[in-house]
mmCIF file of C-alpha atoms and ligand atoms in Angstrom:
data_model
loop_
_atom_site.group_PDB
_atom_site.id
_atom_site.type_symbol
_atom_site.label_atom_id
_atom_site.label_comp_id
_atom_site.label_asym_id
_atom_site.label_seq_id
_atom_site.Cartn_x
_atom_site.Cartn_y
_atom_site.Cartn_z
ATOM 1 C CA MET A 1 -47.126 213.051 32.395
ATOM 2 C CA ASN A 2 -47.336 210.795 29.392
ATOM 3 C CA MET A 3 -50.420 208.675 29.761
ATOM 4 C CA ASN A 4 -49.206 205.764 27.722
ATOM 5 C CA LYS A 5 -46.573 204.446 25.370
ATOM 6 C CA TYR A 6 -48.341 205.881 22.332
ATOM 7 C CA LEU A 7 -48.129 209.492 23.534
ATOM 8 C CA SER A 8 -45.024 211.689 23.468
ATOM 9 C CA VAL A 9 -45.245 215.251 24.760
ATOM 10 C CA SER A 10 -42.248 217.515 24.121
ATOM 11 C CA PRO A 11 -40.435 218.822 27.214
ATOM 12 C CA GLU A 12 -41.329 222.421 26.323
ATOM 13 C CA VAL A 13 -45.041 221.677 25.950
ATOM 14 C CA GLN A 14 -45.096 219.554 29.107
ATOM 15 C CA ALA A 15 -43.359 222.303 31.092
ATOM 16 C CA ALA A 16 -45.875 224.892 29.868
ATOM 17 C CA LEU A 17 -48.812 222.646 30.777
ATOM 18 C CA ASP A 18 -47.372 221.907 34.221
ATOM 19 C CA ALA A 19 -46.888 225.628 34.843
ATOM 20 C CA GLY A 20 -50.435 226.489 33.691
ATOM 21 C CA LYS A 21 -49.136 228.445 30.710
ATOM 22 C CA PRO A 22 -51.019 228.759 27.412
ATOM 23 C CA VAL A 23 -50.455 226.093 24.755
ATOM 24 C CA VAL A 24 -51.973 225.966 21.257
ATOM 25 C CA ALA A 25 -52.279 222.683 19.372
ATOM 26 C CA LEU A 26 -51.717 222.559 15.590
ATOM 27 C CA GLU A 27 -52.502 219.820 13.076
ATOM 28 C CA SER A 28 -50.199 218.141 10.566
ATOM 29 C CA THR A 29 -52.600 217.119 7.776
ATOM 30 C CA ILE A 30 -52.560 220.763 6.736
ATOM 31 C CA ILE A 31 -48.762 220.373 6.400
ATOM 32 C CA SER A 32 -48.555 216.999 4.610
ATOM 33 C CA HIS A 33 -51.818 217.078 2.638
ATOM 34 C CA GLY A 34 -53.129 220.655 2.677
ATOM 35 C CA MET A 35 -50.328 222.684 1.088
ATOM 36 C CA PRO A 36 -47.444 222.060 -1.333
ATOM 37 C CA TYR A 37 -43.791 221.817 -0.223
ATOM 38 C CA PRO A 38 -41.960 224.036 0.699
ATOM 39 C CA LYS A 39 -44.759 226.533 1.450
ATOM 40 C CA ASN A 40 -46.242 224.037 3.909
ATOM 41 C CA VAL A 41 -43.097 223.927 6.035
ATOM 42 C CA GLU A 42 -42.536 227.665 5.822
ATOM 43 C CA THR A 43 -46.151 228.233 6.935
ATOM 44 C CA ALA A 44 -45.976 225.689 9.772
ATOM 45 C CA LEU A 45 -42.825 227.314 11.148
ATOM 46 C CA ASN A 46 -44.285 230.834 10.841
ATOM 47 C CA VAL A 47 -47.398 229.613 12.637
ATOM 48 C CA GLU A 48 -45.274 228.499 15.595
ATOM 49 C CA LYS A 49 -43.508 231.865 15.606
ATOM 50 C CA ILE A 50 -46.811 233.780 15.636
ATOM 51 C CA ILE A 51 -48.066 231.705 18.565
ATOM 52 C CA ARG A 52 -44.901 232.483 20.516
ATOM 53 C CA GLU A 53 -45.188 236.204 19.683
ATOM 54 C CA ASN A 54 -48.673 236.075 21.159
ATOM 55 C CA GLY A 55 -47.424 234.572 24.410
ATOM 56 C CA ALA A 56 -48.270 230.879 24.008
ATOM 57 C CA VAL A 57 -46.335 227.682 23.321
ATOM 58 C CA PRO A 58 -47.066 225.934 19.987
ATOM 59 C CA ALA A 59 -47.697 222.190 19.943
ATOM 60 C CA THR A 60 -47.651 220.847 16.400
ATOM 61 C CA ILE A 61 -49.139 217.357 16.544
ATOM 62 C CA ALA A 62 -48.354 214.361 14.311
ATOM 63 C CA ILE A 63 -47.824 210.627 14.572
ATOM 64 C CA ILE A 64 -44.090 209.964 14.500
ATOM 65 C CA GLY A 65 -42.876 206.397 14.650
ATOM 66 C CA GLY A 66 -46.096 205.132 16.203
ATOM 67 C CA LYS A 67 -46.400 207.859 18.829
ATOM 68 C CA LEU A 68 -48.902 210.695 19.021
ATOM 69 C CA THR A 69 -46.336 213.470 19.231
ATOM 70 C CA VAL A 70 -47.473 216.685 20.882
ATOM 71 C CA GLY A 71 -44.877 219.351 20.117
ATOM 72 C CA CYS A 72 -43.017 218.352 16.935
ATOM 73 C CA THR A 73 -39.506 219.701 16.415
ATOM 74 C CA PRO A 74 -38.693 221.912 13.386
ATOM 75 C CA GLU A 75 -36.894 218.870 11.905
ATOM 76 C CA GLN A 76 -40.024 216.764 12.274
ATOM 77 C CA ILE A 77 -42.095 219.515 10.647
ATOM 78 C CA GLU A 78 -39.645 219.634 7.719
ATOM 79 C CA TYR A 79 -39.871 215.838 7.419
ATOM 80 C CA LEU A 80 -43.693 215.842 7.425
ATOM 81 C CA GLY A 81 -43.782 218.626 4.848
ATOM 82 C CA LYS A 82 -41.210 217.097 2.525
ATOM 83 C CA ARG A 83 -42.777 213.615 2.593
ATOM 84 C CA GLY A 84 -46.166 215.206 1.900
ATOM 85 C CA LEU A 85 -48.754 212.770 0.603
ATOM 86 C CA ASP A 86 -46.538 209.796 1.508
ATOM 87 C CA VAL A 87 -47.405 210.430 5.164
ATOM 88 C CA PRO A 88 -50.718 208.639 5.731
ATOM 89 C CA LYS A 89 -53.598 210.969 6.564
ATOM 90 C CA ALA A 90 -54.689 209.711 9.960
ATOM 91 C CA SER A 91 -58.229 210.038 11.242
ATOM 92 C CA ARG A 92 -59.665 208.274 14.326
ATOM 93 C CA ARG A 93 -60.184 204.970 12.526
ATOM 94 C CA ASP A 94 -56.535 204.939 11.356
ATOM 95 C CA LEU A 95 -54.939 205.296 14.802
ATOM 96 C CA PRO A 96 -54.968 201.686 16.013
ATOM 97 C CA VAL A 97 -53.046 200.226 13.073
ATOM 98 C CA LEU A 98 -50.656 203.156 12.575
ATOM 99 C CA LEU A 99 -49.722 203.221 16.283
ATOM 100 C CA ALA A 100 -49.378 199.456 16.568
ATOM 101 C CA ARG A 101 -47.128 199.325 13.493
ATOM 102 C CA GLY A 102 -44.969 202.220 14.641
ATOM 103 C CA GLU A 103 -45.759 204.282 11.549
ATOM 104 C CA ASP A 104 -45.971 207.999 10.875
ATOM 105 C CA GLY A 105 -49.225 209.831 10.283
ATOM 106 C CA ALA A 106 -50.506 213.305 9.513
ATOM 107 C CA THR A 107 -53.143 214.152 12.084
ATOM 108 C CA THR A 108 -56.448 215.624 10.910
ATOM 109 C CA VAL A 109 -58.617 217.863 13.071
ATOM 110 C CA THR A 110 -60.019 214.673 14.606
ATOM 111 C CA THR A 111 -56.743 213.055 15.655
ATOM 112 C CA THR A 112 -55.168 216.363 16.617
ATOM 113 C CA MET A 113 -58.077 216.860 19.045
ATOM 114 C CA ILE A 114 -57.592 213.338 20.397
ATOM 115 C CA ALA A 115 -53.867 213.844 21.036
ATOM 116 C CA ALA A 116 -54.392 217.355 22.429
ATOM 117 C CA ALA A 117 -56.975 216.027 24.895
ATOM 118 C CA MET A 118 -54.660 213.180 25.937
ATOM 119 C CA ALA A 119 -51.881 215.684 26.648
ATOM 120 C CA GLY A 120 -54.152 218.231 28.358
ATOM 121 C CA VAL A 121 -54.116 220.921 25.637
ATOM 122 C CA LYS A 122 -57.486 222.659 25.374
ATOM 123 C CA VAL A 123 -57.063 225.036 22.430
ATOM 124 C CA PHE A 124 -56.327 224.051 18.830
ATOM 125 C CA ALA A 125 -56.099 226.408 15.858
ATOM 126 C CA THR A 126 -56.125 225.494 12.169
ATOM 127 C CA GLY A 127 -57.474 226.605 8.782
ATOM 128 C CA GLY A 128 -60.563 224.627 7.950
ATOM 129 C CA ILE A 129 -62.435 221.658 9.390
ATOM 130 C CA GLY A 130 -64.010 218.718 7.634
ATOM 131 C CA GLY A 131 -67.803 218.589 7.514
ATOM 132 C CA VAL A 132 -70.801 217.280 5.651
ATOM 133 C CA HIS A 133 -69.820 217.025 2.002
ATOM 134 C CA ARG A 134 -72.045 218.241 -0.786
ATOM 135 C CA GLY A 135 -74.007 215.238 -1.979
ATOM 136 C CA ALA A 136 -73.674 213.531 1.416
ATOM 137 C CA GLU A 137 -77.364 212.586 1.243
ATOM 138 C CA VAL A 138 -76.155 209.981 -1.301
ATOM 139 C CA THR A 139 -72.457 209.394 -0.464
ATOM 140 C CA MET A 140 -72.781 209.648 3.356
ATOM 141 C CA ASP A 141 -69.420 211.435 3.289
ATOM 142 C CA ILE A 142 -69.431 213.223 6.620
ATOM 143 C CA SER A 143 -66.069 214.047 8.194
ATOM 144 C CA ALA A 144 -65.128 212.366 11.457
ATOM 145 C CA ASP A 145 -64.157 215.885 12.584
ATOM 146 C CA LEU A 146 -67.809 216.558 13.433
ATOM 147 C CA GLU A 147 -68.086 213.472 15.656
ATOM 148 C CA GLU A 148 -64.864 214.426 17.397
ATOM 149 C CA LEU A 149 -66.190 217.918 18.112
ATOM 150 C CA ALA A 150 -69.183 216.183 19.680
ATOM 151 C CA GLU A 151 -67.018 213.982 21.917
ATOM 152 C CA THR A 152 -63.668 215.550 22.778
ATOM 153 C CA PRO A 153 -63.181 218.613 24.999
ATOM 154 C CA VAL A 154 -60.930 220.726 22.765
ATOM 155 C CA MET A 155 -61.780 224.121 21.306
ATOM 156 C CA VAL A 156 -61.130 224.358 17.564
ATOM 157 C CA ILE A 157 -60.471 227.718 15.944
ATOM 158 C CA CYS A 158 -60.974 227.769 12.180
ATOM 159 C CA ALA A 159 -61.955 230.154 9.381
ATOM 160 C CA GLY A 160 -65.310 228.460 8.906
ATOM 161 C CA ALA A 161 -66.077 225.695 6.467
ATOM 162 C CA LYS A 162 -65.015 225.661 2.838
ATOM 163 C CA SER A 163 -67.783 225.507 0.297
ATOM 164 C CA ILE A 164 -66.367 222.166 -0.870
ATOM 165 C CA LEU A 165 -68.734 221.220 1.990
ATOM 166 C CA ASP A 166 -72.451 221.723 2.425
ATOM 167 C CA ILE A 167 -72.148 224.452 5.043
ATOM 168 C CA GLY A 168 -75.847 224.410 5.943
ATOM 169 C CA LEU A 169 -75.850 220.662 6.594
ATOM 170 C CA THR A 170 -72.552 220.923 8.488
ATOM 171 C CA LEU A 171 -74.164 223.453 10.855
ATOM 172 C CA GLU A 172 -77.252 221.240 11.245
ATOM 173 C CA TYR A 173 -75.051 218.302 12.174
ATOM 174 C CA LEU A 174 -73.143 220.364 14.743
ATOM 175 C CA GLU A 175 -76.422 221.520 16.246
ATOM 176 C CA THR A 176 -77.649 217.931 16.570
ATOM 177 C CA LYS A 177 -74.391 216.985 18.287
ATOM 178 C CA GLY A 178 -74.555 219.933 20.686
ATOM 179 C CA VAL A 179 -71.431 221.702 19.447
ATOM 180 C CA PRO A 180 -71.569 225.479 19.958
ATOM 181 C CA VAL A 181 -70.507 227.438 16.863
ATOM 182 C CA ILE A 182 -69.100 230.819 17.870
ATOM 183 C CA GLY A 183 -68.398 233.668 15.450
ATOM 184 C CA TYR A 184 -65.466 235.822 16.530
ATOM 185 C CA GLY A 185 -66.722 239.364 16.055
ATOM 186 C CA THR A 186 -69.332 238.260 13.544
ATOM 187 C CA GLU A 187 -72.817 236.792 13.232
ATOM 188 C CA ASP A 188 -71.968 235.275 9.853
ATOM 189 C CA MET A 189 -70.582 231.791 9.444
ATOM 190 C CA PRO A 190 -67.452 232.433 7.373
ATOM 191 C CA ALA A 191 -66.675 230.248 4.349
ATOM 192 C CA PHE A 192 -62.881 230.008 4.667
ATOM 193 C CA TYR A 193 -61.843 232.092 1.613
ATOM 194 C CA THR A 194 -64.681 234.533 2.192
ATOM 195 C CA ARG A 195 -66.082 236.231 5.294
ATOM 196 C CA LYS A 196 -69.673 235.119 4.725
ATOM 197 C CA SER A 197 -71.398 231.908 3.692
ATOM 198 C CA GLY A 198 -75.031 232.984 3.803
ATOM 199 C CA PHE A 199 -75.429 231.083 7.103
ATOM 200 C CA LYS A 200 -75.303 232.383 10.669
ATOM 201 C CA VAL A 201 -73.266 231.171 13.640
ATOM 202 C CA ASP A 202 -74.971 230.307 16.938
ATOM 203 C CA TYR A 203 -73.383 233.131 18.935
ATOM 204 C CA ARG A 204 -71.265 236.152 18.204
ATOM 205 C CA LEU A 205 -68.562 236.767 20.825
ATOM 206 C CA ASP A 206 -66.257 239.745 20.488
ATOM 207 C CA THR A 207 -63.312 239.020 22.786
ATOM 208 C CA PRO A 208 -60.949 236.125 23.551
ATOM 209 C CA ALA A 209 -62.010 236.432 27.214
ATOM 210 C CA GLU A 210 -65.688 235.820 26.377
ATOM 211 C CA ILE A 211 -64.785 232.798 24.272
ATOM 212 C CA ALA A 212 -62.610 231.394 27.064
ATOM 213 C CA ALA A 213 -65.406 231.956 29.596
ATOM 214 C CA ALA A 214 -67.922 230.068 27.448
ATOM 215 C CA PHE A 215 -65.569 227.134 27.020
ATOM 216 C CA SER A 216 -64.779 227.088 30.744
ATOM 217 C CA ALA A 217 -68.491 226.935 31.518
ATOM 218 C CA LYS A 218 -68.836 223.969 29.168
ATOM 219 C CA LEU A 219 -65.905 222.131 30.752
ATOM 220 C CA GLU A 220 -66.983 222.857 34.309
ATOM 221 C CA CYS A 221 -70.453 221.505 33.667
ATOM 222 C CA GLY A 222 -68.965 218.348 32.232
ATOM 223 C CA LEU A 223 -70.692 218.904 28.915
ATOM 224 C CA ARG A 224 -69.093 216.473 26.537
ATOM 225 C CA GLY A 225 -67.330 217.660 23.368
ATOM 226 C CA GLY A 226 -65.619 220.732 22.034
ATOM 227 C CA MET A 227 -66.526 224.116 20.676
ATOM 228 C CA LEU A 228 -66.037 225.579 17.231
ATOM 229 C CA VAL A 229 -64.769 229.135 16.881
ATOM 230 C CA ALA A 230 -65.152 230.585 13.399
ATOM 231 C CA ASN A 231 -62.775 233.461 12.726
ATOM 232 C CA PRO A 232 -63.341 235.199 9.385
ATOM 233 C CA ILE A 233 -60.402 235.677 7.012
ATOM 234 C CA PRO A 234 -59.042 239.248 7.287
ATOM 235 C CA GLU A 235 -60.783 241.516 4.766
ATOM 236 C CA GLN A 236 -57.612 242.283 2.802
ATOM 237 C CA TYR A 237 -56.971 238.600 2.059
ATOM 238 C CA SER A 238 -60.547 237.500 1.413
ATOM 239 C CA MET A 239 -61.367 236.292 -2.099
ATOM 240 C CA ASP A 240 -64.100 237.209 -4.552
ATOM 241 C CA PRO A 241 -66.943 234.774 -3.734
ATOM 242 C CA ASP A 242 -68.004 234.228 -7.375
ATOM 243 C CA TYR A 243 -64.444 233.521 -8.484
ATOM 244 C CA ILE A 244 -63.617 231.056 -5.714
ATOM 245 C CA ASN A 245 -67.009 229.317 -5.859
ATOM 246 C CA GLU A 246 -66.745 228.762 -9.623
ATOM 247 C CA ASN A 247 -63.400 227.082 -9.068
ATOM 248 C CA ILE A 248 -64.710 225.004 -6.169
ATOM 249 C CA ASP A 249 -67.609 223.847 -8.354
ATOM 250 C CA ALA A 250 -65.165 222.882 -11.106
ATOM 251 C CA ALA A 251 -62.984 220.971 -8.631
ATOM 252 C CA ILE A 252 -65.996 219.056 -7.259
ATOM 253 C CA LYS A 253 -67.180 218.243 -10.797
ATOM 254 C CA GLU A 254 -63.776 216.800 -11.630
ATOM 255 C CA SER A 255 -63.620 214.756 -8.403
ATOM 256 C CA VAL A 256 -66.996 213.211 -9.245
ATOM 257 C CA GLU A 257 -65.904 212.458 -12.823
ATOM 258 C CA LEU A 258 -62.690 210.833 -11.607
ATOM 259 C CA GLY A 259 -64.580 208.824 -8.996
ATOM 260 C CA ILE A 260 -62.574 210.229 -6.070
ATOM 261 C CA THR A 261 -64.060 209.063 -2.755
ATOM 262 C CA GLY A 262 -63.266 208.585 0.928
ATOM 263 C CA LYS A 263 -60.239 210.140 2.583
ATOM 264 C CA LYS A 264 -58.834 211.258 -0.778
ATOM 265 C CA THR A 265 -61.729 213.642 -1.429
ATOM 266 C CA THR A 266 -60.728 216.592 0.737
ATOM 267 C CA PRO A 267 -56.995 216.618 -0.221
ATOM 268 C CA PHE A 268 -57.932 216.230 -3.916
ATOM 269 C CA LEU A 269 -60.273 219.216 -3.764
ATOM 270 C CA LEU A 270 -57.808 221.389 -1.843
ATOM 271 C CA ASP A 271 -55.046 220.652 -4.358
ATOM 272 C CA LYS A 272 -57.310 221.159 -7.379
ATOM 273 C CA ILE A 273 -58.575 224.506 -6.085
ATOM 274 C CA GLN A 274 -54.991 225.668 -5.523
ATOM 275 C CA LYS A 275 -54.064 224.693 -9.087
ATOM 276 C CA LEU A 276 -57.161 226.262 -10.659
ATOM 277 C CA THR A 277 -56.685 229.562 -8.850
ATOM 278 C CA GLY A 278 -52.988 229.814 -9.628
ATOM 279 C CA GLY A 279 -51.890 230.013 -6.017
ATOM 280 C CA SER A 280 -54.072 232.956 -4.964
ATOM 281 C CA SER A 281 -56.183 230.616 -2.813
ATOM 282 C CA LEU A 282 -53.015 229.244 -1.210
ATOM 283 C CA GLU A 283 -52.002 232.741 -0.135
ATOM 284 C CA ALA A 284 -55.480 233.339 1.336
ATOM 285 C CA ASN A 285 -55.248 229.965 3.081
ATOM 286 C CA ILE A 286 -51.891 230.838 4.655
ATOM 287 C CA GLN A 287 -53.074 234.255 5.842
ATOM 288 C CA LEU A 288 -56.239 232.929 7.455
ATOM 289 C CA VAL A 289 -54.218 230.305 9.325
ATOM 290 C CA TYR A 290 -51.920 233.028 10.691
ATOM 291 C CA ASN A 291 -55.000 234.958 11.784
ATOM 292 C CA ASN A 292 -56.474 231.895 13.510
ATOM 293 C CA VAL A 293 -53.361 230.890 15.426
ATOM 294 C CA ALA A 294 -52.898 234.429 16.780
ATOM 295 C CA LEU A 295 -56.487 234.294 18.079
ATOM 296 C CA GLY A 296 -55.834 230.805 19.464
ATOM 297 C CA ALA A 297 -52.880 232.076 21.492
ATOM 298 C CA LYS A 298 -54.983 234.894 22.953
ATOM 299 C CA ILE A 299 -57.860 232.583 23.868
ATOM 300 C CA ALA A 300 -55.438 230.055 25.406
ATOM 301 C CA ALA A 301 -53.989 232.847 27.550
ATOM 302 C CA GLU A 302 -57.468 233.848 28.724
ATOM 303 C CA LEU A 303 -58.346 230.233 29.469
ATOM 304 C CA CYS A 304 -55.343 230.001 31.780
ATOM 305 C CA LYS A 305 -56.825 232.856 33.852
ATOM 306 C CA GLN A 306 -60.213 231.128 34.294
HETATM 307 N N1 PSU B 401 -60.130 221.569 5.208
HETATM 308 C C1 PSU B 401 -59.235 222.501 4.844
HETATM 309 N N2 PSU B 401 -57.915 222.217 4.971
HETATM 310 C C2 PSU B 401 -57.477 221.020 5.455
HETATM 311 C C3 PSU B 401 -58.442 220.051 5.851
HETATM 312 C C4 PSU B 401 -59.745 220.365 5.703
HETATM 313 O O1 PSU B 401 -59.613 223.574 4.417
HETATM 314 O O2 PSU B 401 -56.267 220.793 5.543
HETATM 315 C C5 PSU B 401 -57.985 218.750 6.426
HETATM 316 C C6 PSU B 401 -58.056 218.784 7.966
HETATM 317 O O3 PSU B 401 -56.999 218.014 8.492
HETATM 318 C C7 PSU B 401 -59.369 218.103 8.248
HETATM 319 C C8 PSU B 401 -59.384 217.052 7.168
HETATM 320 O O4 PSU B 401 -59.460 217.530 9.531
HETATM 321 O O5 PSU B 401 -58.849 217.701 6.020
HETATM 322 C C9 PSU B 401 -60.771 216.521 6.905
HETATM 323 O O6 PSU B 401 -60.680 215.425 6.052
HETATM 324 P P1 PSU B 401 -61.978 214.559 5.759
HETATM 325 O O7 PSU B 401 -62.900 215.475 5.016
HETATM 326 O O8 PSU B 401 -61.482 213.423 4.943
HETATM 327 O O9 PSU B 401 -62.537 214.168 7.093
HETATM 328 MN MN1 MN B 402 -64.852 211.820 4.279
#
């Protein structure tokens, strides 16, 4: 049941949860701020289709008219995609004002986890998470996503961390906060566009059942927080590391020159990288999301058996 007037769970998602069926949460910042229209909408709708094909119910999450909406309709997805950057990117600190004013918001990993937990959804799949930014020792730019992983009991499936971040420091931070970082079929921490980052995950697990069992153990022991599953981009879509890293470096250099800070940093870098690489990074991004949501559906199914 809806816990409060700021939460709206779609009938389909609520029915699945009540029946103990698998549900996979999805974020909306990737739609409004992470990809250009109309590819963003096309991708978001394909993502839902892939989750259904893998036996789970998709729950795209956004703030619509001041409500954390768990299970957006295709019309709402189209609206979020078309409005793009005009939909405020909503992290934890943005929720109080946006909800009180009855506004819309694109949920980041952080707020998607919050809404998923409120609704009772345990598995959430996306592309990339926020982390410790390069230069954070000076800027203190550390994504709220890491704090949320420390606090909120939702499993997040991603393709690792982009090298717009300091991947080593991101892993250190997660260790400090007690967040397990699991590699799906790999010991290497993937770097989003590439299958390796030079860093290792905490544990390699090879099946959705093992991942579900580990998360169940965490929940049953009442260990606070979530778990991060890093699923490497499929080989055939992975990018040349030198090529992508040169472009990421160029994008970061430009963001520093332009004085981009705060919540604008990540969307600026994502957009710049897409422009510099002529769309090839966008295609990789789309394919790794498809790969992650299929895994999410399988893990959600296993979790229902626990
Ligand atoms: N990284 C990506 N794609 C994304 C994001 C991050 O590769 O779309 C989005 C996610 O919504 C993530 C947010 O939660 O950016 C992090 O923003 P910030 O760094 O401002 O915390
Ligand atoms: Mn930030």
